[in-house]
Short mmCIF file of C-alpha atoms and ligand atoms in Angstrom, two decimals:
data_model
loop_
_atom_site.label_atom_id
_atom_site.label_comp_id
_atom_site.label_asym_id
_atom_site.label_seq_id
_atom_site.Cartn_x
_atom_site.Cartn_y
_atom_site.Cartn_z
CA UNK J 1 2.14 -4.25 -13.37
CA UNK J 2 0.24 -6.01 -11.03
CA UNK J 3 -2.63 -8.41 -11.68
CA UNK J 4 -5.03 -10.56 -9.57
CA UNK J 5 -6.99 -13.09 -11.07
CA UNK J 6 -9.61 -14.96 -9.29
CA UNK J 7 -8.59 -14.67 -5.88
CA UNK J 8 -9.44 -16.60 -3.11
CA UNK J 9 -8.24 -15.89 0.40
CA UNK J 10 -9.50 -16.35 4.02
CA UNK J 11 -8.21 -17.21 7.94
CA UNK J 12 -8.55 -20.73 8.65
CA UNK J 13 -11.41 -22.18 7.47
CA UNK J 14 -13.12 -18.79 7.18
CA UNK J 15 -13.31 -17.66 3.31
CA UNK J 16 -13.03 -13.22 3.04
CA UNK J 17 -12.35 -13.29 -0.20
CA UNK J 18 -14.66 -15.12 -3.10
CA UNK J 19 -12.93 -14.62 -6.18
CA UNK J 20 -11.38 -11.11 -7.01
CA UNK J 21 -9.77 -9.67 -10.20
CA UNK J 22 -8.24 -6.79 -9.67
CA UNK J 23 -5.45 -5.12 -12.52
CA UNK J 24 -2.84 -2.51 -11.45
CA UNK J 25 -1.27 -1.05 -14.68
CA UNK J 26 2.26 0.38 -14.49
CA UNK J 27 2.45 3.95 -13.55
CA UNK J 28 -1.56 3.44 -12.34
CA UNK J 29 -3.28 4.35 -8.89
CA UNK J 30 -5.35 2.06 -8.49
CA UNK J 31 -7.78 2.66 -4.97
CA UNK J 32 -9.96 -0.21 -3.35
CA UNK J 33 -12.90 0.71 -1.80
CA UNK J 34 -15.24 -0.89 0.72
CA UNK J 35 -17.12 -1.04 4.34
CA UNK J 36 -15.06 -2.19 7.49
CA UNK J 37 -14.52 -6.31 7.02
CA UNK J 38 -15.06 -5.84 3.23
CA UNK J 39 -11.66 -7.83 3.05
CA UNK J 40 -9.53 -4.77 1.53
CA UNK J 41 -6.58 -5.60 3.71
CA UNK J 42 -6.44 -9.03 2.94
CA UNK J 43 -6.58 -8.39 -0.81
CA UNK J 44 -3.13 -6.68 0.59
CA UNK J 45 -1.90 -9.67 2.90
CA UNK J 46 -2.63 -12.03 -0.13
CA UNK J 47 -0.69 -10.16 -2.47
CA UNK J 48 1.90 -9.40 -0.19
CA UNK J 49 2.69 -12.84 0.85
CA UNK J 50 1.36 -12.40 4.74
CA UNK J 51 -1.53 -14.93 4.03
CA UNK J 52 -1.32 -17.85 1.73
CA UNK J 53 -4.07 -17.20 -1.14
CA UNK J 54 -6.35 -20.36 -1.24
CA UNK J 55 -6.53 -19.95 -5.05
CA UNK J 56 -6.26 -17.60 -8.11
CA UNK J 57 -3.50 -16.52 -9.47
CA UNK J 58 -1.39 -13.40 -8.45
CA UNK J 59 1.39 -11.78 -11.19
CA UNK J 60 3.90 -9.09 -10.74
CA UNK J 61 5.41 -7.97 -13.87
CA UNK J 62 4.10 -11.32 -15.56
CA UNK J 63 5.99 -13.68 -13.15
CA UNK J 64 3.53 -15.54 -10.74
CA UNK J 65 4.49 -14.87 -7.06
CA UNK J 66 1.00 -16.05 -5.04
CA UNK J 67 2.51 -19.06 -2.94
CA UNK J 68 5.86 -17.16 -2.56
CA UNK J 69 6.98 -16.39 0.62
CA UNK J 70 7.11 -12.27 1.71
CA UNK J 71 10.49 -11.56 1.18
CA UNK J 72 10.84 -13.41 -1.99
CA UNK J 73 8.23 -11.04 -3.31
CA UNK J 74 9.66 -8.24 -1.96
CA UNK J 75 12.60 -9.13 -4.03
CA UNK J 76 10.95 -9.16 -6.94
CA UNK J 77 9.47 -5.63 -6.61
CA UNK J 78 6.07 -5.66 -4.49
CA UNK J 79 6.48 -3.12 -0.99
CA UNK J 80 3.39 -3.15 1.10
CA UNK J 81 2.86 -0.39 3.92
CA UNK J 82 1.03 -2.56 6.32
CA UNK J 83 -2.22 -0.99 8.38
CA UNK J 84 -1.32 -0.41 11.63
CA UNK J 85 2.20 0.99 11.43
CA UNK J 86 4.70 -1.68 11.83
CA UNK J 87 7.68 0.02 12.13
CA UNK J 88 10.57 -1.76 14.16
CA UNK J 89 10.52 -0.02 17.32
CA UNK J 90 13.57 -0.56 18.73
CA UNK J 91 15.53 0.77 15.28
CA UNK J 92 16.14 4.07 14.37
CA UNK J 93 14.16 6.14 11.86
CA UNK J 94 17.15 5.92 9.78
CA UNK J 95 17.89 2.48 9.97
CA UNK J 96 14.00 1.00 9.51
CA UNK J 97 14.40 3.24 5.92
CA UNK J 98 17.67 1.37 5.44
CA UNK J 99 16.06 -2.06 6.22
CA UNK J 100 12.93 -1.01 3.57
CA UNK J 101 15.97 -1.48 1.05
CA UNK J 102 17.48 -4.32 2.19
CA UNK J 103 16.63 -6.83 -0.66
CA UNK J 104 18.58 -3.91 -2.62
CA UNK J 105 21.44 -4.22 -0.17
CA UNK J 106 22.09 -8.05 -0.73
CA UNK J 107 21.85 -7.91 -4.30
CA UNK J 108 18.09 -9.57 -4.80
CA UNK J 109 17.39 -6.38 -6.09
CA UNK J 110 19.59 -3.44 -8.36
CA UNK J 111 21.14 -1.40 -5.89
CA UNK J 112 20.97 1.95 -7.42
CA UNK J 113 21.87 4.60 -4.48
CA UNK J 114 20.64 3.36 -1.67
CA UNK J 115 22.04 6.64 0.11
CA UNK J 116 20.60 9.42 -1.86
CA UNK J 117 17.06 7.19 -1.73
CA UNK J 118 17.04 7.43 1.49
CA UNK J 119 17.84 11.36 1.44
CA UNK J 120 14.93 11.39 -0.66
CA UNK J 121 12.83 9.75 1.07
CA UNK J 122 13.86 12.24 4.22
CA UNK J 123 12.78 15.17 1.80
CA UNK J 124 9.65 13.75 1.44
CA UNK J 125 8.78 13.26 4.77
CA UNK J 126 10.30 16.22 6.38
CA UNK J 127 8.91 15.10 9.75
CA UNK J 128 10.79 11.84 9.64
CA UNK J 129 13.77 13.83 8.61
CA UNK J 130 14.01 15.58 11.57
CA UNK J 131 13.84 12.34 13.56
CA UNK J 132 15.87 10.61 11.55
CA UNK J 133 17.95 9.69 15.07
CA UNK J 134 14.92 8.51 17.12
CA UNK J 135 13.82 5.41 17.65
CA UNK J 136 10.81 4.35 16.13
CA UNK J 137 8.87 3.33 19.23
CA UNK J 138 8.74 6.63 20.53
CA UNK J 139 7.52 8.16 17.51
CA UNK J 140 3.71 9.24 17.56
CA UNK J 141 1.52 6.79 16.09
CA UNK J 142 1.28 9.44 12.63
CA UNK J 143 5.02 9.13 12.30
CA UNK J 144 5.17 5.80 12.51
CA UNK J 145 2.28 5.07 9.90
CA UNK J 146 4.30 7.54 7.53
CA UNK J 147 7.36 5.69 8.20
CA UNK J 148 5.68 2.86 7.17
CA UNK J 149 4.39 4.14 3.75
CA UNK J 150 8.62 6.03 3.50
CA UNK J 151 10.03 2.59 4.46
CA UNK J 152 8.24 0.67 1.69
CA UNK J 153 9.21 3.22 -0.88
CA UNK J 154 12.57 2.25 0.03
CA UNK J 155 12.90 -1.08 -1.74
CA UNK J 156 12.55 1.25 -4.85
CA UNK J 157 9.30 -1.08 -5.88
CA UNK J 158 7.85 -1.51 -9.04
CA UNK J 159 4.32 -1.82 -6.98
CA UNK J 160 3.39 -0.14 -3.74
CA UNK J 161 0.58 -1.29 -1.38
CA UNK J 162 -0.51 1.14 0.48
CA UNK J 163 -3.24 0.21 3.44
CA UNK J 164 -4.56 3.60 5.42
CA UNK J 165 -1.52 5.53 4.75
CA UNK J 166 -3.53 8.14 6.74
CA UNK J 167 -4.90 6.07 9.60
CA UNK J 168 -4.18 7.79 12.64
CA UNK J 169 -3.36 10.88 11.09
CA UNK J 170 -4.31 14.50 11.95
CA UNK J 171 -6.07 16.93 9.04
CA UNK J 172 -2.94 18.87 8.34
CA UNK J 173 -1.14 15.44 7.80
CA UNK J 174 -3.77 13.33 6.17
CA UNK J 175 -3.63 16.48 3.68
CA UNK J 176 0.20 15.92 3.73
CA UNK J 177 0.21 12.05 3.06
CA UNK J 178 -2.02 12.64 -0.22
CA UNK J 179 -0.11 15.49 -1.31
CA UNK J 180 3.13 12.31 -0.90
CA UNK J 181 0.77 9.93 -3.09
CA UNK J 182 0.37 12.37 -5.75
CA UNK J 183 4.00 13.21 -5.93
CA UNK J 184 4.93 9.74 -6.11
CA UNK J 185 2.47 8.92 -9.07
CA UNK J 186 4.03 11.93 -10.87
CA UNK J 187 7.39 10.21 -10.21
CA UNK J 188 5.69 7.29 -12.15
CA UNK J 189 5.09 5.05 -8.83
CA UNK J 190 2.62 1.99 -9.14
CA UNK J 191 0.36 1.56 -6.54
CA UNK J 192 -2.53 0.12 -5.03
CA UNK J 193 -4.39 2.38 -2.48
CA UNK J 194 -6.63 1.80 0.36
CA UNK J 195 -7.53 4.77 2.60
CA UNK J 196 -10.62 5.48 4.74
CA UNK J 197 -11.09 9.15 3.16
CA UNK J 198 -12.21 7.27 -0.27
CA UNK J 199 -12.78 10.57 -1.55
CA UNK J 200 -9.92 11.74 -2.01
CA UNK J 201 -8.42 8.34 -2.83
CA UNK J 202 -10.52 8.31 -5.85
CA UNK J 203 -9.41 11.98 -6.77
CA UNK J 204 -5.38 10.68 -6.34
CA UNK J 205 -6.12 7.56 -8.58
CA UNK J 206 -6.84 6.53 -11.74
CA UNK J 207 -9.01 3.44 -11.40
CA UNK J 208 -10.96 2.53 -8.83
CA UNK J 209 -12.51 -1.08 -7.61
CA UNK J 210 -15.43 -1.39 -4.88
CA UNK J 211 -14.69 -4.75 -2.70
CA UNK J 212 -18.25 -5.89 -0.83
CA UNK J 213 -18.13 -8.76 1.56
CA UNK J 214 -15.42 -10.19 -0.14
CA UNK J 215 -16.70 -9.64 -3.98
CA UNK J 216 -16.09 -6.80 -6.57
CA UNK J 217 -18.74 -5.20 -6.85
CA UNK J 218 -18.60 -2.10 -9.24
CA UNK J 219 -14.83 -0.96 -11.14
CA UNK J 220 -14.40 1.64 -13.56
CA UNK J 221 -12.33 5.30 -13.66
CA UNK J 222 -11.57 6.65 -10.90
CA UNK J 223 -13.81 10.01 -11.94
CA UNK J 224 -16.57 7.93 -13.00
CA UNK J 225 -16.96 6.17 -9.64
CA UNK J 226 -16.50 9.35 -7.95
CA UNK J 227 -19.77 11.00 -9.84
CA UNK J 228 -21.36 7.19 -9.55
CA UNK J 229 -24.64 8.02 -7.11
CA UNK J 230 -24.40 4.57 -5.50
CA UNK J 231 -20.72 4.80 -4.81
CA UNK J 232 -21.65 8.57 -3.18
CA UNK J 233 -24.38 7.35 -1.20
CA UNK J 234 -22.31 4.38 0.28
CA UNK J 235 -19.03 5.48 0.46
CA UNK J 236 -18.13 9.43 -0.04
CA UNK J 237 -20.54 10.64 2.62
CA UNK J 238 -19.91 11.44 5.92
CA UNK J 239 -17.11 14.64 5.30
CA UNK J 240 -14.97 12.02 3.48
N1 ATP X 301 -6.22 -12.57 11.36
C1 ATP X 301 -7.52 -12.81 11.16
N2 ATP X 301 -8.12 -13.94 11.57
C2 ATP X 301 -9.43 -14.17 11.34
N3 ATP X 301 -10.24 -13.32 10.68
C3 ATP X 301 -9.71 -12.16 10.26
C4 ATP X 301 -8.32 -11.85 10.46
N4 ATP X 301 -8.08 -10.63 9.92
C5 ATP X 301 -9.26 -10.21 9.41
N5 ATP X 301 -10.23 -11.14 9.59
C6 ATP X 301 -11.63 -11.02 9.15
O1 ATP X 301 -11.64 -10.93 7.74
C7 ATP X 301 -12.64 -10.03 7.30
C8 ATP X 301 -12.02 -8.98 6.40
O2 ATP X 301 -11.11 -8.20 7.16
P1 ATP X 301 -10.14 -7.12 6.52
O3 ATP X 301 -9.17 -6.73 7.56
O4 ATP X 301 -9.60 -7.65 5.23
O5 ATP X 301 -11.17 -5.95 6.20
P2 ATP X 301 -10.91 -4.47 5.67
O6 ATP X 301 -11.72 -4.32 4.42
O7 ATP X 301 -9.48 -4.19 5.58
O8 ATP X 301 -11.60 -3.61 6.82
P3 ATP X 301 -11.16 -2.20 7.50
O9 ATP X 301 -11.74 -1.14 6.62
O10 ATP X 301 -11.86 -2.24 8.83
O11 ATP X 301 -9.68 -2.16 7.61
C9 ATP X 301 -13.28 -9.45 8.57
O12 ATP X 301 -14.47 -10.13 8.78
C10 ATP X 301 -12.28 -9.75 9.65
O13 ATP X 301 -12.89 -9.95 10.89
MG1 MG X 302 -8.21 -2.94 6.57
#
C-alpha cells in the first residue's frame, strides 16, 4: 500500500504541488485526474524518487521512502512507467525487461523466476514479443511506451505508477493497454494510474482523485466521480 501525506513538491524554487494526500490500497487502482500542468506527473516523480519532495511524508508498505534515492525505492517495491517512454535505446527489448528486474537479480529484492516473468510479460504484450530481438530505439514510439509500462512490471512491484500508459498510442492499442491494466488488477496488481482518456481510467479503477493546480480537489469511487457532473463537464468530454 501506498500512501502520501501532505505532499509538497516543486522545480527549483517553483512550488507544483501544495500539499496532497493521496492513499493507494493494496490490490487498488487508484487514477489521478487533472488539466495539463495540474502536477499529476510530479505526484509520480515525487513518489518515485526523480524529484526530492520538499515535505510530507511518502510510505510504501508502512516504511517511509520520500528522501530515498530511485533505486533504493525500487528495491523496496515501487516501479514507475515514466511519461514519455524511456526505454534504453541502445538495449534489446529483451534485455530492457531483464534490467526492469534487476533489483530482483542482485538480491535487493526476492528473485522468484525472473525467466518465466519475463515470458509473461512477452504474453502480455504480444507486440513486444515479437520484437523481443530489436533494439529499443527503433521501436515505434507505441512500443516503446508499452515497453515502458512491461519493463516496470518486471521488478514484480508491490506498487505500479503508471503515467500515460497510452500516450502515443493508436485506438486499437490504447484499447489494448487498458485491456493490460485490467488484467493486471485481476492478477491483484497495485497501481496508481494517470492516462489522458480519464474515462476509461475511471472505469479500470477503483478510486479516483482530481489534482487542480497542484491541490486535490474532489476524491471519492471511481463510479461516483465518473457520474459526478462537474468531473463530466471538466474532464470526460471531448470523446474521452
Ligand atoms: N523539469 C521541470 N522544471 C520546471 N518546471 C516543471 C518541470 N516539469 C514540470 N514543470 C512544471 O510543473 C507543472 C506541473 O507539471 P506536470 O508535468 O506535473 O503536469 P501534468 O499534470 O503531468 O501535466 P500533463 O497532463 O500535461 O502531463 C507545470 O507547470 C510544468 O510546467
Ligand atoms: Mg504529465
Amino acid at each position: 500500500m501506498l500512501k502520501i501525506h501532505n505532499l509538497f513538491a516543486g522545480y527549483g524554487k517553483v512550488e507544483v504541488l501544495h500539499g496532497i494526500s493521496i492513499e493507494v490500497p493494496q490490490g487498488k487502482v487508484v487514477t489521478l485526474i487533472g488539466s495539463n500542468g495540474a502536477g499529476k506527473t510530479t505526484t509520480m516523480r515525487a513518489v518515485s524518487g526523480m524529484i526530492a519532495p520538499g515535505a510530507g511524508e511518502i510510505t510504501l508498505n508502512g516504511q517511509r521512502i520520500d528522501g530515498l534515492e530511485s533505486y533504493d525505492i525500487a528495491k523496496r517495491g515501487l516501479a514507475h512507467s515514466p511519461e514519455g517512454r524511456r526505454v534504453f535505446a541502445t538495449m534489446t527489448v529483451t534485455d530492457n525487461l531483464t534490467l526492469g528486474a534487476f533489483p530482483r537479480l542482485t538480491g535487493s529484492r526476492p528473485r522468484g523466476d525472473v525467466a518465466a516473468d519475463l515470458e509473461r510479460a512477452l504474453e502480455l504484450f504480444p507486440r513486444l514479443k515479437e520484437r523481443r530481438t530489436q533494439l529499443a530505439g527503433t521501436l515505434s514510439g507505441g512500443e516503446q511506451q508499452m515497453l515502458a509500462m512491461a519493463r516496470a512490471v518486471m521488478l514484480n512491484p508491490d506498487v505500479v505508477l503508471l503515467d500515460e500508459p497510452s500516450m502515443g498510442l493508436a485506438p486499437i492499442l490504447v484499447a489494448e493497454v487498458f485491456r493490460i491494466i485490467g488484467r493486471l488488477k485481476s492478477e491483484g496488481v497495485t497501481m496508481l494510474l494517470v492516462e489522458q482518456f480519464a474515462a476509461a481510467a475511471l472505469g479500470v479503477a477503483d478510486y479516483g482523485y482530481v489534482l487542480e493546480n497542484g491541490r486535490i480537489s474532489l476524491h471519492g469511487p471511481a463510479e461516483k466521480l465518473r457520474n459526478d457532473p462537474a468531473v463530466k463537464a471538466a474532464y470526460l468530454g471531448g470523446g474521452h
